[in-house]
Amino acid sequence: MKNIFAILFWACCMMCMGCTEGGQETEVVLETTAGEIRVKLYDDTPGHRDNFVKNVKEGMYTGVTFHRVIRSFMVQTGDPKTRPEGYEVKMTPEGDTITERIPAEIVWPKHFNKRGVLAAARDGDEENPERASDKFQFYIVTGKTCSEADMDGFETAREQRDTEVLYRKKQLKHKDKLEALRQARDREGVSNLLEKLLDEAKWEVSENPPITYPHELRRSYGIHGGAPWLDNEYTVFGEVVEGMKVVETIQKIKTNAQDVPLKEVRIVKAYVKE
């Protein structure tokens, strides 16, 4: 059964969009070497809003570069290590790097990866299953328009991915039984158990699909574009209100094979707009 809750939640969110408990939303100005970008921060992702404002006020974004740029996708910045003076990486007594993260605040489908949104970068699911956000790095979506077929494909791909992940977990859970069957050279037994575990994974995922795009969200991606393959995976906590032409300019800069711009673009100054 498809997730009806997501559709109902989307409808409620659409009625509330633009409304905030505290009145005026926080705005931050990013003065870059390519031009000025003004963003507003959402009040219903308070942890990310407050963390971003703290970083801005402490000057963490002064001098950082847009270190990752992918055309028709996004521009990424915020890494303090790219500042001219660098950044002292925090280490544990054992010499390991301390991963600086903040808890995820994924408010989907109200906040989705439409063109112009501000979202937190993060490590992958394997090392970061809670999908906690990087404390500093963020990206701005440029994206592309998506057809109904594209949206269907994203749903299918997400379902297949989650099925594979769950299938692997089930294999680990039954590894002793599988090993015993292999030791006994019971190929049929191994095959039957694996088939059973795969069927269980497919059924469990189909009963609670990882993502079902509501009609209005599909329509937005079809008209305005974005990066729907990131939905419900990363915390979206703001959006550009002025300066998307600057973002587009940055997006068009040529990059190397690692998506690093060949022409350096930096944030000269960041401040909270009073």
PDB file of C-alpha atoms in Angstrom:
ATOM      1  CA  MET A   1       0.000   0.000   0.000  1.00  0.00           C
ATOM      2  CA  LYS A   2       1.325   3.429  -0.924  1.00  0.00           C
ATOM      3  CA  ASN A   3       2.014   5.848   1.894  1.00  0.00           C
ATOM      4  CA  ILE A   4      -1.179   7.920   2.205  1.00  0.00           C
ATOM      5  CA  PHE A   5       0.313   9.790   5.141  1.00  0.00           C
ATOM      6  CA  ALA A   6       2.857  11.550   2.906  1.00  0.00           C
ATOM      7  CA  ILE A   7       0.064  12.886   0.696  1.00  0.00           C
ATOM      8  CA  LEU A   8      -2.009  14.134   3.623  1.00  0.00           C
ATOM      9  CA  PHE A   9       1.044  15.687   5.244  1.00  0.00           C
ATOM     10  CA  TRP A  10       1.912  17.443   1.986  1.00  0.00           C
ATOM     11  CA  ALA A  11      -1.566  18.965   1.780  1.00  0.00           C
ATOM     12  CA  CYS A  12      -1.310  20.291   5.326  1.00  0.00           C
ATOM     13  CA  CYS A  13       2.160  21.649   4.706  1.00  0.00           C
ATOM     14  CA  MET A  14       1.078  23.519   1.578  1.00  0.00           C
ATOM     15  CA  MET A  15      -1.514  25.369   3.665  1.00  0.00           C
ATOM     16  CA  CYS A  16       1.151  26.370   6.157  1.00  0.00           C
ATOM     17  CA  MET A  17       3.973  27.298   3.800  1.00  0.00           C
ATOM     18  CA  GLY A  18       5.181  30.813   4.341  1.00  0.00           C
ATOM     19  CA  CYS A  19       3.790  30.934   7.878  1.00  0.00           C
ATOM     20  CA  THR A  20       6.204  30.979  10.815  1.00  0.00           C
ATOM     21  CA  GLU A  21       5.631  30.991  14.539  1.00  0.00           C
ATOM     22  CA  GLY A  22       8.091  33.775  15.162  1.00  0.00           C
ATOM     23  CA  GLY A  23       6.928  36.044  12.343  1.00  0.00           C
ATOM     24  CA  GLN A  24       9.765  37.161  10.074  1.00  0.00           C
ATOM     25  CA  GLU A  25      12.174  34.420   9.029  1.00  0.00           C
ATOM     26  CA  THR A  26      15.919  34.810   9.542  1.00  0.00           C
ATOM     27  CA  GLU A  27      17.789  35.986   6.454  1.00  0.00           C
ATOM     28  CA  VAL A  28      21.506  35.695   5.738  1.00  0.00           C
ATOM     29  CA  VAL A  29      23.497  37.458   3.042  1.00  0.00           C
ATOM     30  CA  LEU A  30      26.411  35.684   1.366  1.00  0.00           C
ATOM     31  CA  GLU A  31      28.700  38.157  -0.385  1.00  0.00           C
ATOM     32  CA  THR A  32      30.708  36.097  -2.879  1.00  0.00           C
ATOM     33  CA  THR A  33      33.334  36.937  -5.475  1.00  0.00           C
ATOM     34  CA  ALA A  34      30.637  36.147  -8.079  1.00  0.00           C
ATOM     35  CA  GLY A  35      27.937  38.347  -6.519  1.00  0.00           C
ATOM     36  CA  GLU A  36      25.498  38.494  -3.629  1.00  0.00           C
ATOM     37  CA  ILE A  37      23.178  35.677  -2.546  1.00  0.00           C
ATOM     38  CA  ARG A  38      20.440  36.245   0.044  1.00  0.00           C
ATOM     39  CA  VAL A  39      18.849  33.256   1.744  1.00  0.00           C
ATOM     40  CA  LYS A  40      16.074  32.785   4.286  1.00  0.00           C
ATOM     41  CA  LEU A  41      16.240  30.063   6.927  1.00  0.00           C
ATOM     42  CA  TYR A  42      13.192  27.996   7.853  1.00  0.00           C
ATOM     43  CA  ASP A  43      11.899  28.184  11.414  1.00  0.00           C
ATOM     44  CA  ASP A  44      10.774  24.544  11.469  1.00  0.00           C
ATOM     45  CA  THR A  45      14.384  23.351  11.200  1.00  0.00           C
ATOM     46  CA  PRO A  46      15.607  25.296  14.266  1.00  0.00           C
ATOM     47  CA  GLY A  47      18.733  23.235  14.903  1.00  0.00           C
ATOM     48  CA  HIS A  48      20.064  23.920  11.409  1.00  0.00           C
ATOM     49  CA  ARG A  49      18.899  27.555  11.462  1.00  0.00           C
ATOM     50  CA  ASP A  50      20.654  28.281  14.757  1.00  0.00           C
ATOM     51  CA  ASN A  51      23.786  26.357  13.764  1.00  0.00           C
ATOM     52  CA  PHE A  52      23.991  28.262  10.455  1.00  0.00           C
ATOM     53  CA  VAL A  53      23.541  31.626  12.173  1.00  0.00           C
ATOM     54  CA  LYS A  54      26.207  30.685  14.728  1.00  0.00           C
ATOM     55  CA  ASN A  55      28.638  29.771  11.944  1.00  0.00           C
ATOM     56  CA  VAL A  56      27.919  33.056  10.186  1.00  0.00           C
ATOM     57  CA  LYS A  57      28.382  35.174  13.330  1.00  0.00           C
ATOM     58  CA  GLU A  58      31.612  33.373  14.202  1.00  0.00           C
ATOM     59  CA  GLY A  59      32.987  34.072  10.714  1.00  0.00           C
ATOM     60  CA  MET A  60      33.278  30.403   9.783  1.00  0.00           C
ATOM     61  CA  TYR A  61      32.181  31.109   6.201  1.00  0.00           C
ATOM     62  CA  THR A  62      34.462  34.070   5.586  1.00  0.00           C
ATOM     63  CA  GLY A  63      36.834  33.051   2.807  1.00  0.00           C
ATOM     64  CA  VAL A  64      35.459  29.542   2.147  1.00  0.00           C
ATOM     65  CA  THR A  65      35.321  28.397  -1.464  1.00  0.00           C
ATOM     66  CA  PHE A  66      32.586  26.737  -3.485  1.00  0.00           C
ATOM     67  CA  HIS A  67      34.597  23.528  -3.488  1.00  0.00           C
ATOM     68  CA  ARG A  68      32.139  21.225  -5.287  1.00  0.00           C
ATOM     69  CA  VAL A  69      30.056  22.232  -8.297  1.00  0.00           C
ATOM     70  CA  ILE A  70      27.934  19.980 -10.504  1.00  0.00           C
ATOM     71  CA  ARG A  71      25.984  21.478 -13.393  1.00  0.00           C
ATOM     72  CA  SER A  72      22.223  20.832 -13.368  1.00  0.00           C
ATOM     73  CA  PHE A  73      22.542  19.678  -9.771  1.00  0.00           C
ATOM     74  CA  MET A  74      24.020  21.944  -7.110  1.00  0.00           C
ATOM     75  CA  VAL A  75      26.849  24.139  -5.784  1.00  0.00           C
ATOM     76  CA  GLN A  76      28.430  23.235  -2.436  1.00  0.00           C
ATOM     77  CA  THR A  77      30.388  25.358   0.019  1.00  0.00           C
ATOM     78  CA  GLY A  78      30.917  25.988   3.727  1.00  0.00           C
ATOM     79  CA  ASP A  79      33.987  23.819   4.405  1.00  0.00           C
ATOM     80  CA  PRO A  80      36.174  25.831   6.848  1.00  0.00           C
ATOM     81  CA  LYS A  81      39.245  23.941   5.636  1.00  0.00           C
ATOM     82  CA  THR A  82      39.012  25.861   2.332  1.00  0.00           C
ATOM     83  CA  ARG A  83      39.520  29.244   4.014  1.00  0.00           C
ATOM     84  CA  PRO A  84      42.870  30.955   3.299  1.00  0.00           C
ATOM     85  CA  GLU A  85      43.834  30.568   6.970  1.00  0.00           C
ATOM     86  CA  GLY A  86      42.510  27.022   7.022  1.00  0.00           C
ATOM     87  CA  TYR A  87      40.765  25.346   9.943  1.00  0.00           C
ATOM     88  CA  GLU A  88      42.123  23.391  12.875  1.00  0.00           C
ATOM     89  CA  VAL A  89      40.599  19.912  12.592  1.00  0.00           C
ATOM     90  CA  LYS A  90      39.539  18.551  15.989  1.00  0.00           C
ATOM     91  CA  MET A  91      41.095  15.218  16.923  1.00  0.00           C
ATOM     92  CA  THR A  92      40.445  12.581  19.568  1.00  0.00           C
ATOM     93  CA  PRO A  93      43.225  11.543  22.021  1.00  0.00           C
ATOM     94  CA  GLU A  94      43.690   8.486  19.769  1.00  0.00           C
ATOM     95  CA  GLY A  95      44.389  10.732  16.784  1.00  0.00           C
ATOM     96  CA  ASP A  96      41.085  10.201  14.969  1.00  0.00           C
ATOM     97  CA  THR A  97      39.250  13.095  13.330  1.00  0.00           C
ATOM     98  CA  ILE A  98      36.166  14.218  15.256  1.00  0.00           C
ATOM     99  CA  THR A  99      33.182  14.197  12.914  1.00  0.00           C
ATOM    100  CA  GLU A 100      31.209  17.370  13.539  1.00  0.00           C
ATOM    101  CA  ARG A 101      27.521  16.704  12.898  1.00  0.00           C
ATOM    102  CA  ILE A 102      24.125  17.986  13.978  1.00  0.00           C
ATOM    103  CA  PRO A 103      20.930  15.865  14.143  1.00  0.00           C
ATOM    104  CA  ALA A 104      18.864  15.618  10.966  1.00  0.00           C
ATOM    105  CA  GLU A 105      15.687  17.731  10.681  1.00  0.00           C
ATOM    106  CA  ILE A 106      14.110  16.295   7.542  1.00  0.00           C
ATOM    107  CA  VAL A 107      10.690  17.918   7.067  1.00  0.00           C
ATOM    108  CA  TRP A 108       9.539  16.173   3.909  1.00  0.00           C
ATOM    109  CA  PRO A 109       7.508  16.675   1.767  1.00  0.00           C
ATOM    110  CA  LYS A 110       7.046  20.259   3.002  1.00  0.00           C
ATOM    111  CA  HIS A 111      10.692  21.026   2.320  1.00  0.00           C
ATOM    112  CA  PHE A 112      11.999  19.310  -0.795  1.00  0.00           C
ATOM    113  CA  ASN A 113      15.000  19.741  -3.081  1.00  0.00           C
ATOM    114  CA  LYS A 114      13.449  22.254  -5.447  1.00  0.00           C
ATOM    115  CA  ARG A 115      15.578  24.741  -7.351  1.00  0.00           C
ATOM    116  CA  GLY A 116      17.082  27.322  -5.008  1.00  0.00           C
ATOM    117  CA  VAL A 117      16.851  25.509  -1.677  1.00  0.00           C
ATOM    118  CA  LEU A 118      19.598  25.499   0.913  1.00  0.00           C
ATOM    119  CA  ALA A 119      20.380  22.069   2.382  1.00  0.00           C
ATOM    120  CA  ALA A 120      22.996  20.483   4.622  1.00  0.00           C
ATOM    121  CA  ALA A 121      25.674  18.205   3.223  1.00  0.00           C
ATOM    122  CA  ARG A 122      26.359  14.955   5.075  1.00  0.00           C
ATOM    123  CA  ASP A 123      28.276  11.697   5.093  1.00  0.00           C
ATOM    124  CA  GLY A 124      26.748   8.622   3.459  1.00  0.00           C
ATOM    125  CA  ASP A 125      24.248   6.260   5.063  1.00  0.00           C
ATOM    126  CA  GLU A 126      26.792   3.531   5.770  1.00  0.00           C
ATOM    127  CA  GLU A 127      28.848   5.617   8.194  1.00  0.00           C
ATOM    128  CA  ASN A 128      25.959   7.937   9.062  1.00  0.00           C
ATOM    129  CA  PRO A 129      22.703   5.913   9.264  1.00  0.00           C
ATOM    130  CA  GLU A 130      20.919   8.676  11.189  1.00  0.00           C
ATOM    131  CA  ARG A 131      21.572  11.052   8.261  1.00  0.00           C
ATOM    132  CA  ALA A 132      22.979  13.691  10.590  1.00  0.00           C
ATOM    133  CA  SER A 133      24.166  16.847   8.845  1.00  0.00           C
ATOM    134  CA  ASP A 134      27.651  18.263   8.479  1.00  0.00           C
ATOM    135  CA  LYS A 135      28.005  21.153  10.918  1.00  0.00           C
ATOM    136  CA  PHE A 136      29.404  23.523   8.299  1.00  0.00           C
ATOM    137  CA  GLN A 137      28.937  22.419   4.691  1.00  0.00           C
ATOM    138  CA  PHE A 138      25.778  23.170   2.713  1.00  0.00           C
ATOM    139  CA  TYR A 139      24.605  23.125  -0.872  1.00  0.00           C
ATOM    140  CA  ILE A 140      22.242  25.192  -3.016  1.00  0.00           C
ATOM    141  CA  VAL A 141      20.201  23.251  -5.561  1.00  0.00           C
ATOM    142  CA  THR A 142      20.156  24.293  -9.210  1.00  0.00           C
ATOM    143  CA  GLY A 143      18.800  20.978 -10.488  1.00  0.00           C
ATOM    144  CA  LYS A 144      16.850  20.169 -13.619  1.00  0.00           C
ATOM    145  CA  THR A 145      13.222  19.689 -14.654  1.00  0.00           C
ATOM    146  CA  CYS A 146      11.857  16.166 -14.279  1.00  0.00           C
ATOM    147  CA  SER A 147       9.135  14.349 -16.195  1.00  0.00           C
ATOM    148  CA  GLU A 148       6.531  12.033 -14.676  1.00  0.00           C
ATOM    149  CA  ALA A 149       8.614   9.117 -15.943  1.00  0.00           C
ATOM    150  CA  ASP A 150      11.658  10.544 -14.172  1.00  0.00           C
ATOM    151  CA  MET A 151       9.729  10.815 -10.907  1.00  0.00           C
ATOM    152  CA  ASP A 152       8.433   7.246 -11.262  1.00  0.00           C
ATOM    153  CA  GLY A 153      12.008   6.127 -11.872  1.00  0.00           C
ATOM    154  CA  PHE A 154      13.257   7.847  -8.703  1.00  0.00           C
ATOM    155  CA  GLU A 155      10.555   6.084  -6.661  1.00  0.00           C
ATOM    156  CA  THR A 156      11.442   2.708  -8.178  1.00  0.00           C
ATOM    157  CA  ALA A 157      15.185   3.208  -7.700  1.00  0.00           C
ATOM    158  CA  ARG A 158      14.719   4.183  -4.045  1.00  0.00           C
ATOM    159  CA  GLU A 159      12.525   1.129  -3.458  1.00  0.00           C
ATOM    160  CA  GLN A 160      15.083  -1.163  -5.093  1.00  0.00           C
ATOM    161  CA  ARG A 161      17.917   0.360  -3.074  1.00  0.00           C
ATOM    162  CA  ASP A 162      16.073  -0.045   0.221  1.00  0.00           C
ATOM    163  CA  THR A 163      15.140  -3.611  -0.705  1.00  0.00           C
ATOM    164  CA  GLU A 164      18.796  -4.451  -1.346  1.00  0.00           C
ATOM    165  CA  VAL A 165      19.875  -2.856   1.943  1.00  0.00           C
ATOM    166  CA  LEU A 166      17.218  -4.767   3.892  1.00  0.00           C
ATOM    167  CA  TYR A 167      18.101  -7.993   2.056  1.00  0.00           C
ATOM    168  CA  ARG A 168      21.753  -7.641   3.097  1.00  0.00           C
ATOM    169  CA  LYS A 169      20.715  -7.025   6.696  1.00  0.00           C
ATOM    170  CA  LYS A 170      18.597 -10.171   6.664  1.00  0.00           C
ATOM    171  CA  GLN A 171      21.506 -12.169   5.293  1.00  0.00           C
ATOM    172  CA  LEU A 172      23.703 -10.933   8.130  1.00  0.00           C
ATOM    173  CA  LYS A 173      21.003 -11.806  10.649  1.00  0.00           C
ATOM    174  CA  HIS A 174      20.863 -15.373   9.279  1.00  0.00           C
ATOM    175  CA  LYS A 175      24.585 -15.727   8.517  1.00  0.00           C
ATOM    176  CA  ASP A 176      25.060 -18.661  10.925  1.00  0.00           C
ATOM    177  CA  LYS A 177      22.227 -20.610   9.322  1.00  0.00           C
ATOM    178  CA  LEU A 178      23.497 -19.809   5.842  1.00  0.00           C
ATOM    179  CA  GLU A 179      27.008 -20.863   6.790  1.00  0.00           C
ATOM    180  CA  ALA A 180      25.715 -24.137   8.247  1.00  0.00           C
ATOM    181  CA  LEU A 181      23.876 -24.886   5.006  1.00  0.00           C
ATOM    182  CA  ARG A 182      26.998 -24.095   2.978  1.00  0.00           C
ATOM    183  CA  GLN A 183      29.143 -26.297   5.214  1.00  0.00           C
ATOM    184  CA  ALA A 184      26.620 -29.089   4.656  1.00  0.00           C
ATOM    185  CA  ARG A 185      26.855 -28.379   0.889  1.00  0.00           C
ATOM    186  CA  ASP A 186      23.109 -27.928   0.830  1.00  0.00           C
ATOM    187  CA  ARG A 187      22.909 -25.674  -2.230  1.00  0.00           C
ATOM    188  CA  GLU A 188      19.156 -25.993  -2.473  1.00  0.00           C
ATOM    189  CA  GLY A 189      18.793 -25.037   1.181  1.00  0.00           C
ATOM    190  CA  VAL A 190      20.970 -21.957   0.690  1.00  0.00           C
ATOM    191  CA  SER A 191      19.061 -20.953  -2.440  1.00  0.00           C
ATOM    192  CA  ASN A 192      15.673 -21.415  -0.761  1.00  0.00           C
ATOM    193  CA  LEU A 193      16.665 -19.398   2.307  1.00  0.00           C
ATOM    194  CA  LEU A 194      18.098 -16.542   0.219  1.00  0.00           C
ATOM    195  CA  GLU A 195      14.973 -16.481  -1.931  1.00  0.00           C
ATOM    196  CA  LYS A 196      12.818 -16.383   1.212  1.00  0.00           C
ATOM    197  CA  LEU A 197      14.832 -13.500   2.676  1.00  0.00           C
ATOM    198  CA  LEU A 198      14.624 -11.537  -0.594  1.00  0.00           C
ATOM    199  CA  ASP A 199      10.860 -12.039  -0.797  1.00  0.00           C
ATOM    200  CA  GLU A 200      10.528 -10.821   2.798  1.00  0.00           C
ATOM    201  CA  ALA A 201      12.597  -7.716   2.031  1.00  0.00           C
ATOM    202  CA  LYS A 202      10.556  -6.903  -1.086  1.00  0.00           C
ATOM    203  CA  TRP A 203       7.279  -7.305   0.799  1.00  0.00           C
ATOM    204  CA  GLU A 204       8.357  -5.201   3.789  1.00  0.00           C
ATOM    205  CA  VAL A 205       9.571  -2.340   1.584  1.00  0.00           C
ATOM    206  CA  SER A 206       6.450  -2.450  -0.623  1.00  0.00           C
ATOM    207  CA  GLU A 207       4.248  -2.192   2.485  1.00  0.00           C
ATOM    208  CA  ASN A 208       6.064   0.990   3.554  1.00  0.00           C
ATOM    209  CA  PRO A 209       7.598   2.608   0.449  1.00  0.00           C
ATOM    210  CA  PRO A 210      10.622   4.841   1.166  1.00  0.00           C
ATOM    211  CA  ILE A 211       9.185   7.724  -0.853  1.00  0.00           C
ATOM    212  CA  THR A 212       5.978   8.564  -2.752  1.00  0.00           C
ATOM    213  CA  TYR A 213       5.985  11.940  -4.501  1.00  0.00           C
ATOM    214  CA  PRO A 214       2.691  13.865  -4.067  1.00  0.00           C
ATOM    215  CA  HIS A 215       1.101  15.381  -7.186  1.00  0.00           C
ATOM    216  CA  GLU A 216       1.929  19.005  -6.321  1.00  0.00           C
ATOM    217  CA  LEU A 217       5.561  18.142  -5.676  1.00  0.00           C
ATOM    218  CA  ARG A 218       5.770  16.268  -8.994  1.00  0.00           C
ATOM    219  CA  ARG A 219       4.267  19.306 -10.690  1.00  0.00           C
ATOM    220  CA  SER A 220       6.836  21.635  -9.090  1.00  0.00           C
ATOM    221  CA  TYR A 221       9.736  19.465 -10.241  1.00  0.00           C
ATOM    222  CA  GLY A 222       8.209  19.333 -13.713  1.00  0.00           C
ATOM    223  CA  ILE A 223       7.916  23.123 -13.990  1.00  0.00           C
ATOM    224  CA  HIS A 224      10.727  24.556 -11.862  1.00  0.00           C
ATOM    225  CA  GLY A 225      13.144  21.645 -11.521  1.00  0.00           C
ATOM    226  CA  GLY A 226      15.347  20.504  -8.680  1.00  0.00           C
ATOM    227  CA  ALA A 227      17.034  17.369  -7.368  1.00  0.00           C
ATOM    228  CA  PRO A 228      14.242  14.998  -6.272  1.00  0.00           C
ATOM    229  CA  TRP A 229      16.621  12.046  -5.898  1.00  0.00           C
ATOM    230  CA  LEU A 230      17.845  13.720  -2.673  1.00  0.00           C
ATOM    231  CA  ASP A 231      14.384  14.038  -1.104  1.00  0.00           C
ATOM    232  CA  ASN A 232      13.797  12.666   2.370  1.00  0.00           C
ATOM    233  CA  GLU A 233      17.544  12.015   2.630  1.00  0.00           C
ATOM    234  CA  TYR A 234      19.057  15.428   3.436  1.00  0.00           C
ATOM    235  CA  THR A 235      17.909  18.287   5.673  1.00  0.00           C
ATOM    236  CA  VAL A 236      16.556  21.210   3.642  1.00  0.00           C
ATOM    237  CA  PHE A 237      16.636  24.267   5.906  1.00  0.00           C
ATOM    238  CA  GLY A 238      16.284  27.382   3.758  1.00  0.00           C
ATOM    239  CA  GLU A 239      16.080  28.854   0.276  1.00  0.00           C
ATOM    240  CA  VAL A 240      17.499  31.593  -1.908  1.00  0.00           C
ATOM    241  CA  VAL A 241      15.286  34.678  -2.012  1.00  0.00           C
ATOM    242  CA  GLU A 242      17.637  36.791  -4.115  1.00  0.00           C
ATOM    243  CA  GLY A 243      20.708  35.949  -6.175  1.00  0.00           C
ATOM    244  CA  MET A 244      19.864  32.749  -8.067  1.00  0.00           C
ATOM    245  CA  LYS A 245      21.564  34.272 -11.117  1.00  0.00           C
ATOM    246  CA  VAL A 246      24.761  34.319  -9.057  1.00  0.00           C
ATOM    247  CA  VAL A 247      24.239  30.657  -8.125  1.00  0.00           C
ATOM    248  CA  GLU A 248      23.704  29.829 -11.818  1.00  0.00           C
ATOM    249  CA  THR A 249      26.933  31.665 -12.682  1.00  0.00           C
ATOM    250  CA  ILE A 250      28.867  29.594 -10.159  1.00  0.00           C
ATOM    251  CA  GLN A 251      27.232  26.415 -11.468  1.00  0.00           C
ATOM    252  CA  LYS A 252      28.516  27.104 -14.992  1.00  0.00           C
ATOM    253  CA  ILE A 253      32.181  27.323 -13.967  1.00  0.00           C
ATOM    254  CA  LYS A 254      34.319  24.573 -15.494  1.00  0.00           C
ATOM    255  CA  THR A 255      35.433  21.880 -13.065  1.00  0.00           C
ATOM    256  CA  ASN A 256      37.946  19.046 -12.914  1.00  0.00           C
ATOM    257  CA  ALA A 257      37.151  15.330 -12.667  1.00  0.00           C
ATOM    258  CA  GLN A 258      36.521  15.725  -8.911  1.00  0.00           C
ATOM    259  CA  ASP A 259      33.915  18.498  -9.503  1.00  0.00           C
ATOM    260  CA  VAL A 260      36.273  21.143  -8.095  1.00  0.00           C
ATOM    261  CA  PRO A 261      35.919  24.507  -9.926  1.00  0.00           C
ATOM    262  CA  LEU A 262      38.931  25.502 -12.000  1.00  0.00           C
ATOM    263  CA  LYS A 263      38.147  29.134 -11.226  1.00  0.00           C
ATOM    264  CA  GLU A 264      37.997  29.876  -7.507  1.00  0.00           C
ATOM    265  CA  VAL A 265      34.842  31.446  -6.085  1.00  0.00           C
ATOM    266  CA  ARG A 266      34.807  32.421  -2.416  1.00  0.00           C
ATOM    267  CA  ILE A 267      32.384  33.776   0.155  1.00  0.00           C
ATOM    268  CA  VAL A 268      33.959  37.120   1.008  1.00  0.00           C
ATOM    269  CA  LYS A 269      31.564  37.895   3.846  1.00  0.00           C
ATOM    270  CA  ALA A 270      28.450  36.397   5.412  1.00  0.00           C
ATOM    271  CA  TYR A 271      26.138  38.232   7.793  1.00  0.00           C
ATOM    272  CA  VAL A 272      22.652  38.039   9.255  1.00  0.00           C
ATOM    273  CA  LYS A 273      20.348  40.611   7.655  1.00  0.00           C
ATOM    274  CA  GLU A 274      18.760  42.821  10.298  1.00  0.00           C
TER     275      GLU A 274
END
